[in-house]
């Protein structure tokens, strides 16, 4: 069996997330439907990250096994010709049999957008979290430093019965302000359920001076989720890249 | 009666255009519904330009007469609190009784986006026309020069029974290429029905070398619509600004 890797971009607005579910529009389901149309065979597509409803991807990675004779790079135009316009395959390549989109991944880059202007630009409404409050960026940067490194992040994650190991490494947390748009970018070897959205929610409360930057340190040390901020909405979140080389 | 001017931004994707129509979602209808909620009185909203279905606006202008005591600038937050998120009021001010969004306008700026990359970025799908063909920009620039000035543009417009005067002045036609995205911007004292979309369609055929740049000159001289290119799709078009000072 050939093993095909896809790099996929999607606007998550009108989807119930990556993972296939009956009677729901999902990214995985749409890709499998498209593959069925092209190869005439039902094929499982494995994604690197199971993004939630309304979360977007600039470059999600997936793979599938096939006996189709279609040249790897032809899957780009073939799949795009049958996919809805809010999902695009941007690269396709043939990998060796051991490549697995999820298990082979060494890390991921996520980015979250926050906007604080007088009104929310209509063209950004599905892609940024509108949070019209003054934010002290220095306090947020101070807090972000406590996140970097290898820690037990259970206090910054939502409950997920299947997870037993809460140790993750965040290589960097970068905050960038362009006008009234703020981006928070996280590079890590893995992310717990809702970890980016809870961490952003906590950093925003720090920026608003509701809680102190050292609360991040306390959450990491105690694992106490009740000290953290709220989970910010999914639509501000982007899976930017999946990394297959060593992170550190 | 007070006369309130609004500057409005909208994503036209999910609307049947500006002009109110029964059983259709329109920008004008949505604004009138919002005003009714706030002032409790049905009020006519006059727009500077009646944009078509799927056409967007960065800064459409409208005005309405009211006896409401709401301070002009408060209409921004009040209307935005009841408008759908794909329509935003970005400015509101009180004008003298003679101000009329359409009749007082001296000109408009329209911009059209064309994209020619390998695949269409999902986040642009409702805002650019995907036209994946090589374009000779020099030929298009040569043709654009014939457009500038005061001409009879009937050959570059769709039939519209109410229009009798086809003379318009285009102050400038600007083409800008950023990577594989091309923008075509038109500043003029007025635009005939579908004039921008037919002109862009003609410039694209010139860029692809299907017809010569001088065809523009010929269309203007003869008024022969059959020489012009096709009408490009509405979703690539933006009303950028309405001008109330003298254009030239």
Short mmCIF file of C-alpha atoms in Angstrom, two decimals:
data_model
loop_
_atom_site.label_atom_id
_atom_site.label_comp_id
_atom_site.label_asym_id
_atom_site.label_seq_id
_atom_site.Cartn_x
_atom_site.Cartn_y
_atom_site.Cartn_z
CA UNK A 1 0.00 0.00 0.00
CA UNK A 2 1.21 3.50 -0.80
CA UNK A 3 1.25 6.06 2.00
CA UNK A 4 0.20 9.58 0.96
CA UNK A 5 0.78 12.67 3.10
CA UNK A 6 -1.45 15.71 2.66
CA UNK A 7 -1.03 19.26 3.89
CA UNK A 8 -4.46 20.82 4.32
CA UNK A 9 -5.79 24.32 4.92
CA UNK A 10 -9.29 24.88 6.21
CA UNK A 11 -11.70 27.47 7.49
CA UNK A 12 -13.28 25.68 10.47
CA UNK A 13 -16.26 28.06 10.75
CA UNK A 14 -18.81 25.71 9.24
CA UNK A 15 -17.43 22.43 10.61
CA UNK A 16 -17.89 20.40 13.78
CA UNK A 17 -14.12 19.98 13.95
CA UNK A 18 -11.67 17.50 12.45
CA UNK A 19 -12.98 14.21 13.77
CA UNK A 20 -15.61 12.31 11.80
CA UNK A 21 -19.04 12.15 13.51
CA UNK A 22 -22.33 10.85 12.17
CA UNK A 23 -24.61 13.53 10.69
CA UNK A 24 -22.05 16.30 11.20
CA UNK A 25 -19.94 18.21 8.72
CA UNK A 26 -16.35 17.44 9.68
CA UNK A 27 -12.99 18.01 8.01
CA UNK A 28 -12.01 14.34 8.22
CA UNK A 29 -15.41 13.28 6.87
CA UNK A 30 -15.17 15.76 3.97
CA UNK A 31 -11.69 14.49 3.06
CA UNK A 32 -12.80 10.87 3.19
CA UNK A 33 -15.83 11.68 1.01
CA UNK A 34 -13.54 13.42 -1.49
CA UNK A 35 -11.11 10.47 -1.55
CA UNK A 36 -13.99 8.06 -2.09
CA UNK A 37 -15.09 10.10 -5.10
CA UNK A 38 -11.62 10.00 -6.60
CA UNK A 39 -10.41 6.48 -5.76
CA UNK A 40 -13.85 4.77 -5.47
CA UNK A 41 -12.65 3.18 -2.22
CA UNK A 42 -13.56 4.21 1.34
CA UNK A 43 -10.25 5.20 2.95
CA UNK A 44 -9.39 6.30 6.49
CA UNK A 45 -7.63 9.68 6.68
CA UNK A 46 -5.49 10.21 9.80
CA UNK A 47 -4.95 13.78 10.99
CA UNK A 48 -2.04 15.14 13.02
CA UNK A 49 -4.31 17.16 15.27
CA UNK A 50 -8.01 16.72 15.98
CA UNK A 51 -9.02 20.35 15.88
CA UNK A 52 -12.30 21.35 17.57
CA UNK A 53 -15.38 22.87 15.95
CA UNK A 54 -14.66 26.32 14.42
CA UNK A 55 -10.86 25.96 14.81
CA UNK A 56 -8.95 26.74 11.59
CA UNK A 57 -5.82 25.27 10.03
CA UNK A 58 -3.20 26.93 7.88
CA UNK A 59 -1.37 23.62 7.44
CA UNK A 60 -2.90 20.56 9.07
CA UNK A 61 -1.20 17.30 8.09
CA UNK A 62 -2.93 14.00 7.30
CA UNK A 63 -2.02 10.69 5.73
CA UNK A 64 -3.83 7.76 4.15
CA UNK A 65 -2.97 4.36 2.68
CA UNK A 66 -4.08 3.64 -0.86
CA UNK A 67 -3.54 1.31 -3.80
CA UNK A 68 -4.60 4.02 -6.21
CA UNK A 69 -2.12 4.69 -9.04
CA UNK A 70 -2.71 8.45 -8.98
CA UNK A 71 0.68 10.24 -8.75
CA UNK A 72 1.03 11.75 -5.26
CA UNK A 73 1.17 15.40 -6.35
CA UNK A 74 -1.97 14.91 -8.50
CA UNK A 75 -4.02 14.46 -5.33
CA UNK A 76 -3.80 18.26 -4.83
CA UNK A 77 -5.89 19.18 -7.88
CA UNK A 78 -7.96 15.98 -7.83
CA UNK A 79 -9.09 16.44 -4.21
CA UNK A 80 -9.57 20.20 -4.58
CA UNK A 81 -11.87 19.59 -7.55
CA UNK A 82 -14.33 17.73 -5.29
CA UNK A 83 -13.71 19.33 -1.86
CA UNK A 84 -15.83 22.27 -0.66
CA UNK A 85 -14.01 25.63 -1.09
CA UNK A 86 -13.40 26.02 2.66
CA UNK A 87 -11.04 23.01 2.62
CA UNK A 88 -7.98 23.01 0.33
CA UNK A 89 -5.23 20.45 -0.08
CA UNK A 90 -2.08 22.50 -0.56
CA UNK A 91 0.54 19.73 -0.80
CA UNK A 92 0.60 15.97 -1.36
CA UNK A 93 3.60 13.66 -1.29
CA UNK A 94 4.41 9.96 -1.01
CA UNK A 95 6.01 8.88 2.28
CA UNK A 96 7.46 5.59 3.47
CA UNK A 97 5.07 3.13 5.10
CA UNK A 98 6.01 4.19 8.64
CA UNK A 99 4.91 7.80 8.31
CA UNK A 100 1.90 8.51 10.54
CA UNK A 101 0.48 12.05 10.60
CA UNK A 102 -0.12 11.95 14.36
CA UNK A 103 2.47 9.57 15.81
CA UNK A 104 5.34 10.82 13.64
CA UNK A 105 4.71 14.46 14.61
CA UNK A 106 7.34 15.99 16.94
CA UNK A 107 5.43 19.16 17.64
CA UNK A 108 2.87 21.73 16.57
CA UNK A 109 2.50 25.45 16.20
CA UNK A 110 -0.79 27.02 17.27
CA UNK A 111 -1.71 30.68 17.01
CA UNK A 112 -4.59 32.55 18.65
CA UNK A 113 -5.83 35.99 17.54
CA UNK A 114 -7.37 38.60 19.82
CA UNK A 115 -8.75 41.93 18.63
CA UNK A 116 -9.47 44.93 20.81
CA UNK A 117 -10.51 47.76 18.47
CA UNK A 118 -13.61 49.95 18.66
CA UNK A 119 -15.59 47.50 16.53
CA UNK A 120 -14.84 44.09 15.05
CA UNK A 121 -13.87 44.25 11.35
CA UNK A 122 -16.53 42.16 9.57
CA UNK A 123 -13.90 40.24 7.59
CA UNK A 124 -12.24 39.02 10.81
CA UNK A 125 -15.39 38.01 12.66
CA UNK A 126 -14.78 34.27 12.33
CA UNK A 127 -11.01 34.44 12.89
CA UNK A 128 -10.33 36.61 15.92
CA UNK A 129 -11.69 36.80 19.45
CA UNK A 130 -13.17 40.26 20.00
CA UNK A 131 -11.94 41.37 23.41
CA UNK A 132 -12.23 45.16 23.60
CA UNK A 133 -10.30 45.77 26.83
CA UNK A 134 -6.94 47.44 27.42
CA UNK A 135 -4.24 44.80 27.91
CA UNK A 136 -0.90 45.24 29.68
CA UNK A 137 1.40 43.36 27.32
CA UNK A 138 4.37 43.47 29.71
CA UNK A 139 2.43 41.54 32.35
CA UNK A 140 1.39 38.98 29.73
CA UNK A 141 5.00 38.57 28.53
CA UNK A 142 6.15 38.10 32.13
CA UNK A 143 3.51 35.37 32.58
CA UNK A 144 4.38 33.74 29.25
CA UNK A 145 7.93 33.10 30.49
CA UNK A 146 6.55 30.76 33.19
CA UNK A 147 4.91 28.67 30.47
CA UNK A 148 8.06 27.94 28.50
CA UNK A 149 9.86 24.68 29.25
CA UNK A 150 8.78 21.20 30.32
CA UNK A 151 5.94 21.21 32.84
CA UNK A 152 2.86 19.38 34.04
CA UNK A 153 0.14 21.41 32.30
CA UNK A 154 -2.94 19.68 33.82
CA UNK A 155 -4.03 22.97 35.45
CA UNK A 156 -4.27 24.56 31.98
CA UNK A 157 -6.22 21.77 30.31
CA UNK A 158 -9.81 20.53 30.16
CA UNK A 159 -10.64 17.07 31.48
CA UNK A 160 -10.13 14.35 28.88
CA UNK A 161 -10.44 10.82 30.20
CA UNK A 162 -7.93 9.32 27.78
CA UNK A 163 -5.00 11.50 28.85
CA UNK A 164 -2.78 10.23 31.67
CA UNK A 165 0.45 12.07 31.03
CA UNK A 166 0.17 15.83 31.45
CA UNK A 167 3.84 16.65 30.91
CA UNK A 168 4.42 18.74 27.82
CA UNK A 169 7.21 20.96 26.55
CA UNK A 170 6.44 24.46 25.31
CA UNK A 171 9.43 25.61 23.32
CA UNK A 172 8.17 29.15 22.97
CA UNK A 173 5.23 31.41 23.64
CA UNK A 174 5.34 34.53 21.47
CA UNK A 175 3.06 37.55 21.75
CA UNK A 176 2.88 40.00 18.84
CA UNK A 177 0.86 43.15 18.70
CA UNK A 178 0.00 44.76 15.35
CA UNK A 179 -2.26 47.72 15.92
CA UNK A 180 -5.22 46.43 17.89
CA UNK A 181 -4.67 42.83 16.84
CA UNK A 182 -2.73 40.58 19.19
CA UNK A 183 -1.43 37.14 18.23
CA UNK A 184 -0.29 34.55 20.75
CA UNK A 185 1.79 31.77 19.22
CA UNK A 186 2.66 28.50 20.96
CA UNK A 187 5.29 26.04 19.77
CA UNK A 188 5.23 22.78 21.69
CA UNK A 189 5.85 19.06 21.43
CA UNK A 190 2.21 18.39 22.25
CA UNK A 191 -0.89 20.10 23.58
CA UNK A 192 -3.47 18.89 26.11
CA UNK A 193 -7.18 19.25 25.43
CA UNK A 194 -8.10 22.98 25.27
CA UNK A 195 -4.63 23.87 26.56
CA UNK A 196 -4.09 26.77 24.15
CA UNK A 197 -7.55 28.24 24.71
CA UNK A 198 -7.34 28.01 28.52
CA UNK A 199 -3.80 29.41 28.51
CA UNK A 200 -4.88 32.35 26.32
CA UNK A 201 -7.89 32.94 28.60
CA UNK A 202 -5.53 33.05 31.58
CA UNK A 203 -3.04 35.38 29.84
CA UNK A 204 -5.89 37.76 28.94
CA UNK A 205 -7.00 37.95 32.60
CA UNK A 206 -3.39 38.74 33.48
CA UNK A 207 -3.29 41.44 30.78
CA UNK A 208 -6.44 42.97 32.27
CA UNK A 209 -4.83 42.87 35.74
CA UNK A 210 -7.54 40.63 37.16
CA UNK A 211 -4.87 38.13 38.24
CA UNK A 212 -1.08 38.32 38.58
CA UNK A 213 1.51 36.88 36.16
CA UNK A 214 2.76 34.52 38.91
CA UNK A 215 -0.62 32.76 38.84
CA UNK A 216 0.69 30.85 35.79
CA UNK A 217 3.58 29.55 37.92
CA UNK A 218 1.14 28.59 40.67
CA UNK A 219 -1.17 26.74 38.25
CA UNK A 220 1.76 24.75 36.86
CA UNK A 221 3.03 23.92 40.35
CA UNK A 222 -0.32 22.96 41.86
CA UNK A 223 -2.25 21.70 38.79
CA UNK A 224 -5.18 23.75 40.09
CA UNK A 225 -7.48 24.46 37.11
CA UNK A 226 -9.68 26.78 39.20
CA UNK A 227 -6.90 29.39 39.27
CA UNK A 228 -6.86 29.60 35.46
CA UNK A 229 -8.94 31.92 33.26
CA UNK A 230 -11.88 30.93 31.07
CA UNK A 231 -11.55 28.95 27.85
CA UNK A 232 -11.55 31.51 25.03
CA UNK A 233 -13.73 30.82 21.95
CA UNK A 234 -12.55 28.29 19.37
CA UNK A 235 -12.83 30.58 16.34
CA UNK A 236 -9.69 32.60 17.21
CA UNK A 237 -7.49 29.47 17.07
CA UNK A 238 -5.33 28.34 14.13
CA UNK A 239 -3.25 25.19 13.75
CA UNK A 240 -0.33 26.85 11.96
CA UNK A 241 2.05 23.96 11.35
CA UNK A 242 2.81 20.38 12.28
CA UNK A 243 6.49 19.70 12.92
CA UNK A 244 8.11 16.38 11.98
CA UNK A 245 11.70 17.27 12.87
CA UNK A 246 12.99 17.33 16.42
CA UNK A 247 11.66 20.36 18.24
CA UNK A 248 14.52 21.17 20.59
CA UNK B 1 -35.65 66.16 11.75
CA UNK B 2 -32.03 65.29 12.42
CA UNK B 3 -29.96 63.87 9.55
CA UNK B 4 -27.54 61.11 10.56
CA UNK B 5 -24.71 59.87 8.34
CA UNK B 6 -23.36 56.35 8.82
CA UNK B 7 -20.19 54.75 7.49
CA UNK B 8 -20.78 51.02 7.17
CA UNK B 9 -18.60 47.98 6.55
CA UNK B 10 -20.05 44.69 5.38
CA UNK B 11 -19.25 41.24 4.14
CA UNK B 12 -21.71 40.83 1.28
CA UNK B 13 -21.36 37.04 1.05
CA UNK B 14 -24.66 36.20 2.69
CA UNK B 15 -26.71 39.13 1.34
CA UNK B 16 -28.78 39.78 -1.77
CA UNK B 17 -27.07 43.16 -2.06
CA UNK B 18 -27.77 46.59 -0.61
CA UNK B 19 -31.30 47.28 -1.83
CA UNK B 20 -34.25 46.14 0.25
CA UNK B 21 -36.32 43.32 -1.31
CA UNK B 22 -39.16 41.30 0.18
CA UNK B 23 -38.09 37.95 1.70
CA UNK B 24 -34.40 38.59 1.05
CA UNK B 25 -31.56 39.37 3.39
CA UNK B 26 -30.29 42.78 2.31
CA UNK B 27 -27.91 45.31 3.85
CA UNK B 28 -30.46 48.13 3.68
CA UNK B 29 -33.13 45.88 5.18
CA UNK B 30 -30.84 44.80 8.01
CA UNK B 31 -29.97 48.43 8.80
CA UNK B 32 -33.63 49.47 8.78
CA UNK B 33 -34.51 46.52 11.07
CA UNK B 34 -31.71 47.54 13.44
CA UNK B 35 -32.85 51.19 13.47
CA UNK B 36 -36.42 50.10 14.17
CA UNK B 37 -35.22 48.12 17.20
CA UNK B 38 -33.35 51.12 18.56
CA UNK B 39 -35.65 54.03 17.73
CA UNK B 40 -38.97 52.08 17.60
CA UNK B 41 -39.76 53.90 14.35
CA UNK B 42 -39.54 52.49 10.81
CA UNK B 43 -36.97 54.69 9.05
CA UNK B 44 -35.72 54.73 5.48
CA UNK B 45 -31.93 54.37 5.14
CA UNK B 46 -30.42 55.83 1.94
CA UNK B 47 -27.18 54.29 0.66
CA UNK B 48 -24.54 55.95 -1.51
CA UNK B 49 -24.17 52.89 -3.70
CA UNK B 50 -26.58 50.03 -4.30
CA UNK B 51 -24.05 47.19 -4.20
CA UNK B 52 -25.07 43.87 -5.78
CA UNK B 53 -25.42 40.49 -4.08
CA UNK B 54 -22.08 39.26 -2.64
CA UNK B 55 -20.33 42.62 -3.16
CA UNK B 56 -18.52 43.86 -0.04
CA UNK B 57 -18.00 47.32 1.43
CA UNK B 58 -15.11 48.67 3.44
CA UNK B 59 -16.85 52.01 3.87
CA UNK B 60 -20.31 52.36 2.35
CA UNK B 61 -22.09 55.58 3.35
CA UNK B 62 -25.75 55.94 4.27
CA UNK B 63 -27.99 58.54 5.88
CA UNK B 64 -31.37 58.65 7.55
CA UNK B 65 -33.71 61.23 9.06
CA UNK B 66 -34.78 60.78 12.66
CA UNK B 67 -36.35 62.56 15.62
CA UNK B 68 -34.55 60.26 18.02
CA UNK B 69 -32.55 62.02 20.76
CA UNK B 70 -29.71 59.49 20.63
CA UNK B 71 -26.38 61.36 20.24
CA UNK B 72 -25.06 60.75 16.70
CA UNK B 73 -21.88 58.89 17.72
CA UNK B 74 -23.93 56.57 19.99
CA UNK B 75 -25.52 55.06 16.91
CA UNK B 76 -22.26 53.16 16.33
CA UNK B 77 -22.50 50.96 19.42
CA UNK B 78 -26.31 50.96 19.51
CA UNK B 79 -26.68 49.70 15.93
CA UNK B 80 -23.77 47.25 16.24
CA UNK B 81 -25.41 45.72 19.31
CA UNK B 82 -28.40 44.62 17.18
CA UNK B 83 -26.84 44.19 13.71
CA UNK B 84 -25.55 40.79 12.52
CA UNK B 85 -21.73 40.49 12.83
CA UNK B 86 -21.21 40.72 9.06
CA UNK B 87 -22.46 44.33 9.06
CA UNK B 88 -20.71 46.96 11.23
CA UNK B 89 -21.35 50.66 11.59
CA UNK B 90 -17.89 52.18 11.91
CA UNK B 91 -18.79 55.89 12.13
CA UNK B 92 -21.88 57.99 12.76
CA UNK B 93 -22.19 61.77 12.60
CA UNK B 94 -24.84 64.47 12.37
CA UNK B 95 -25.02 66.33 9.07
CA UNK B 96 -27.02 69.31 7.87
CA UNK B 97 -30.45 68.60 6.38
CA UNK B 98 -29.16 68.76 2.78
CA UNK B 99 -26.73 65.87 3.07
CA UNK B 100 -27.87 62.91 0.95
CA UNK B 101 -25.66 59.78 0.88
CA UNK B 102 -26.21 59.26 -2.85
CA UNK B 103 -26.84 62.70 -4.36
CA UNK B 104 -24.14 64.46 -2.31
CA UNK B 105 -21.47 61.94 -3.34
CA UNK B 106 -18.84 63.27 -5.78
CA UNK B 107 -17.26 59.91 -6.48
CA UNK B 108 -16.47 56.40 -5.34
CA UNK B 109 -13.53 54.08 -5.05
CA UNK B 110 -14.06 50.43 -6.04
CA UNK B 111 -11.47 47.67 -5.82
CA UNK B 112 -11.53 44.21 -7.38
CA UNK B 113 -9.29 41.31 -6.28
CA UNK B 114 -8.03 38.55 -8.56
CA UNK B 115 -5.93 35.61 -7.39
CA UNK B 116 -3.88 33.32 -9.60
CA UNK B 117 -2.00 30.95 -7.23
CA UNK B 118 -1.85 27.16 -7.34
CA UNK B 119 -4.92 26.88 -5.12
CA UNK B 120 -7.31 29.41 -3.61
CA UNK B 121 -6.52 30.20 0.05
CA UNK B 122 -9.65 29.16 1.97
CA UNK B 123 -9.76 32.45 3.87
CA UNK B 124 -10.01 34.43 0.64
CA UNK B 125 -12.61 32.30 -1.08
CA UNK B 126 -15.42 34.85 -0.70
CA UNK B 127 -13.25 37.90 -1.41
CA UNK B 128 -11.16 37.23 -4.50
CA UNK B 129 -11.88 35.90 -7.98
CA UNK B 130 -9.80 32.79 -8.56
CA UNK B 131 -8.32 33.14 -12.01
CA UNK B 132 -5.30 30.83 -12.25
CA UNK B 133 -3.85 32.05 -15.56
CA UNK B 134 -0.65 33.95 -16.31
CA UNK B 135 -1.40 37.64 -16.85
CA UNK B 136 0.71 40.16 -18.75
CA UNK B 137 0.48 43.16 -16.45
CA UNK B 138 2.10 45.54 -18.96
CA UNK B 139 -0.67 44.92 -21.48
CA UNK B 140 -3.28 45.49 -18.78
CA UNK B 141 -1.61 48.76 -17.72
CA UNK B 142 -1.52 49.91 -21.34
CA UNK B 143 -5.25 49.18 -21.64
CA UNK B 144 -6.04 50.85 -18.30
CA UNK B 145 -4.68 54.15 -19.67
CA UNK B 146 -7.48 54.24 -22.27
CA UNK B 147 -10.02 54.05 -19.45
CA UNK B 148 -8.85 57.12 -17.59
CA UNK B 149 -10.64 60.37 -18.36
CA UNK B 150 -14.18 61.37 -19.30
CA UNK B 151 -15.80 58.93 -21.72
CA UNK B 152 -19.07 57.30 -22.76
CA UNK B 153 -18.79 53.96 -20.97
CA UNK B 154 -21.96 52.29 -22.35
CA UNK B 155 -19.85 49.56 -23.98
CA UNK B 156 -18.53 48.56 -20.56
CA UNK B 157 -21.87 48.50 -18.74
CA UNK B 158 -24.84 46.17 -18.44
CA UNK B 159 -28.24 47.32 -19.65
CA UNK B 160 -30.13 49.30 -17.03
CA UNK B 161 -33.34 50.92 -18.22
CA UNK B 162 -33.14 53.89 -15.89
CA UNK B 163 -29.74 55.14 -17.11
CA UNK B 164 -29.74 57.61 -19.99
CA UNK B 165 -26.39 59.33 -19.52
CA UNK B 166 -23.41 57.03 -20.02
CA UNK B 167 -20.71 59.68 -19.64
CA UNK B 168 -18.54 59.09 -16.58
CA UNK B 169 -15.09 60.23 -15.47
CA UNK B 170 -12.54 57.72 -14.27
CA UNK B 171 -9.88 59.64 -12.41
CA UNK B 172 -7.58 56.66 -12.08
CA UNK B 173 -7.32 52.94 -12.70
CA UNK B 174 -4.58 51.38 -10.58
CA UNK B 175 -3.30 47.81 -10.83
CA UNK B 176 -1.24 46.41 -7.98
CA UNK B 177 0.31 42.97 -7.82
CA UNK B 178 1.30 41.46 -4.48
CA UNK B 179 2.55 37.94 -5.01
CA UNK B 180 -0.21 36.13 -6.85
CA UNK B 181 -2.90 38.58 -5.75
CA UNK B 182 -3.81 41.38 -8.13
CA UNK B 183 -5.95 44.35 -7.16
CA UNK B 184 -7.61 46.67 -9.66
CA UNK B 185 -8.74 49.97 -8.18
CA UNK B 186 -11.06 52.44 -9.87
CA UNK B 187 -11.65 56.02 -8.72
CA UNK B 188 -14.47 57.69 -10.56
CA UNK B 189 -17.25 60.24 -10.29
CA UNK B 190 -19.82 57.55 -10.92
CA UNK B 191 -20.12 54.00 -12.20
CA UNK B 192 -22.63 52.44 -14.60
CA UNK B 193 -24.33 49.15 -13.79
CA UNK B 194 -21.69 46.33 -13.67
CA UNK B 195 -19.11 48.75 -15.13
CA UNK B 196 -16.30 47.67 -12.78
CA UNK B 197 -16.98 43.94 -13.24
CA UNK B 198 -17.19 44.18 -17.05
CA UNK B 199 -14.08 46.38 -17.21
CA UNK B 200 -12.13 43.92 -15.02
CA UNK B 201 -13.35 41.03 -17.19
CA UNK B 202 -12.08 42.88 -20.25
CA UNK B 203 -8.72 43.74 -18.67
CA UNK B 204 -8.24 40.07 -17.71
CA UNK B 205 -8.81 38.95 -21.32
CA UNK B 206 -6.22 41.54 -22.36
CA UNK B 207 -3.81 40.20 -19.69
CA UNK B 208 -4.27 36.70 -21.11
CA UNK B 209 -3.62 38.04 -24.63
CA UNK B 210 -7.01 36.96 -25.91
CA UNK B 211 -7.69 40.53 -27.04
CA UNK B 212 -5.48 43.61 -27.52
CA UNK B 213 -5.19 46.61 -25.18
CA UNK B 214 -6.59 48.88 -27.91
CA UNK B 215 -9.90 47.01 -27.69
CA UNK B 216 -10.68 49.21 -24.67
CA UNK B 217 -10.28 52.30 -26.86
CA UNK B 218 -12.52 50.72 -29.51
CA UNK B 219 -15.23 49.84 -26.97
CA UNK B 220 -15.23 53.41 -25.66
CA UNK B 221 -15.38 54.86 -29.17
CA UNK B 222 -18.06 52.53 -30.53
CA UNK B 223 -20.05 51.66 -27.38
CA UNK B 224 -19.99 48.06 -28.61
CA UNK B 225 -20.55 45.83 -25.59
CA UNK B 226 -19.87 42.67 -27.61
CA UNK B 227 -16.17 43.59 -27.83
CA UNK B 228 -15.85 43.59 -24.02
CA UNK B 229 -14.95 40.63 -21.80
CA UNK B 230 -17.30 38.75 -19.49
CA UNK B 231 -18.68 40.16 -16.23
CA UNK B 232 -16.42 38.82 -13.46
CA UNK B 233 -18.08 37.43 -10.29
CA UNK B 234 -19.46 39.84 -7.70
CA UNK B 235 -17.59 38.43 -4.70
CA UNK B 236 -14.22 39.93 -5.73
CA UNK B 237 -15.63 43.48 -5.62
CA UNK B 238 -15.30 45.97 -2.75
CA UNK B 239 -16.80 49.44 -2.38
CA UNK B 240 -13.74 51.01 -0.75
CA UNK B 241 -14.84 54.60 -0.15
CA UNK B 242 -17.47 57.17 -1.05
CA UNK B 243 -16.05 60.62 -1.81
CA UNK B 244 -17.90 63.81 -0.85
CA UNK B 245 -15.25 66.32 -1.88
CA UNK B 246 -14.61 67.27 -5.49
CA UNK B 247 -12.87 64.47 -7.31
CA UNK B 248 -10.73 66.40 -9.79
#
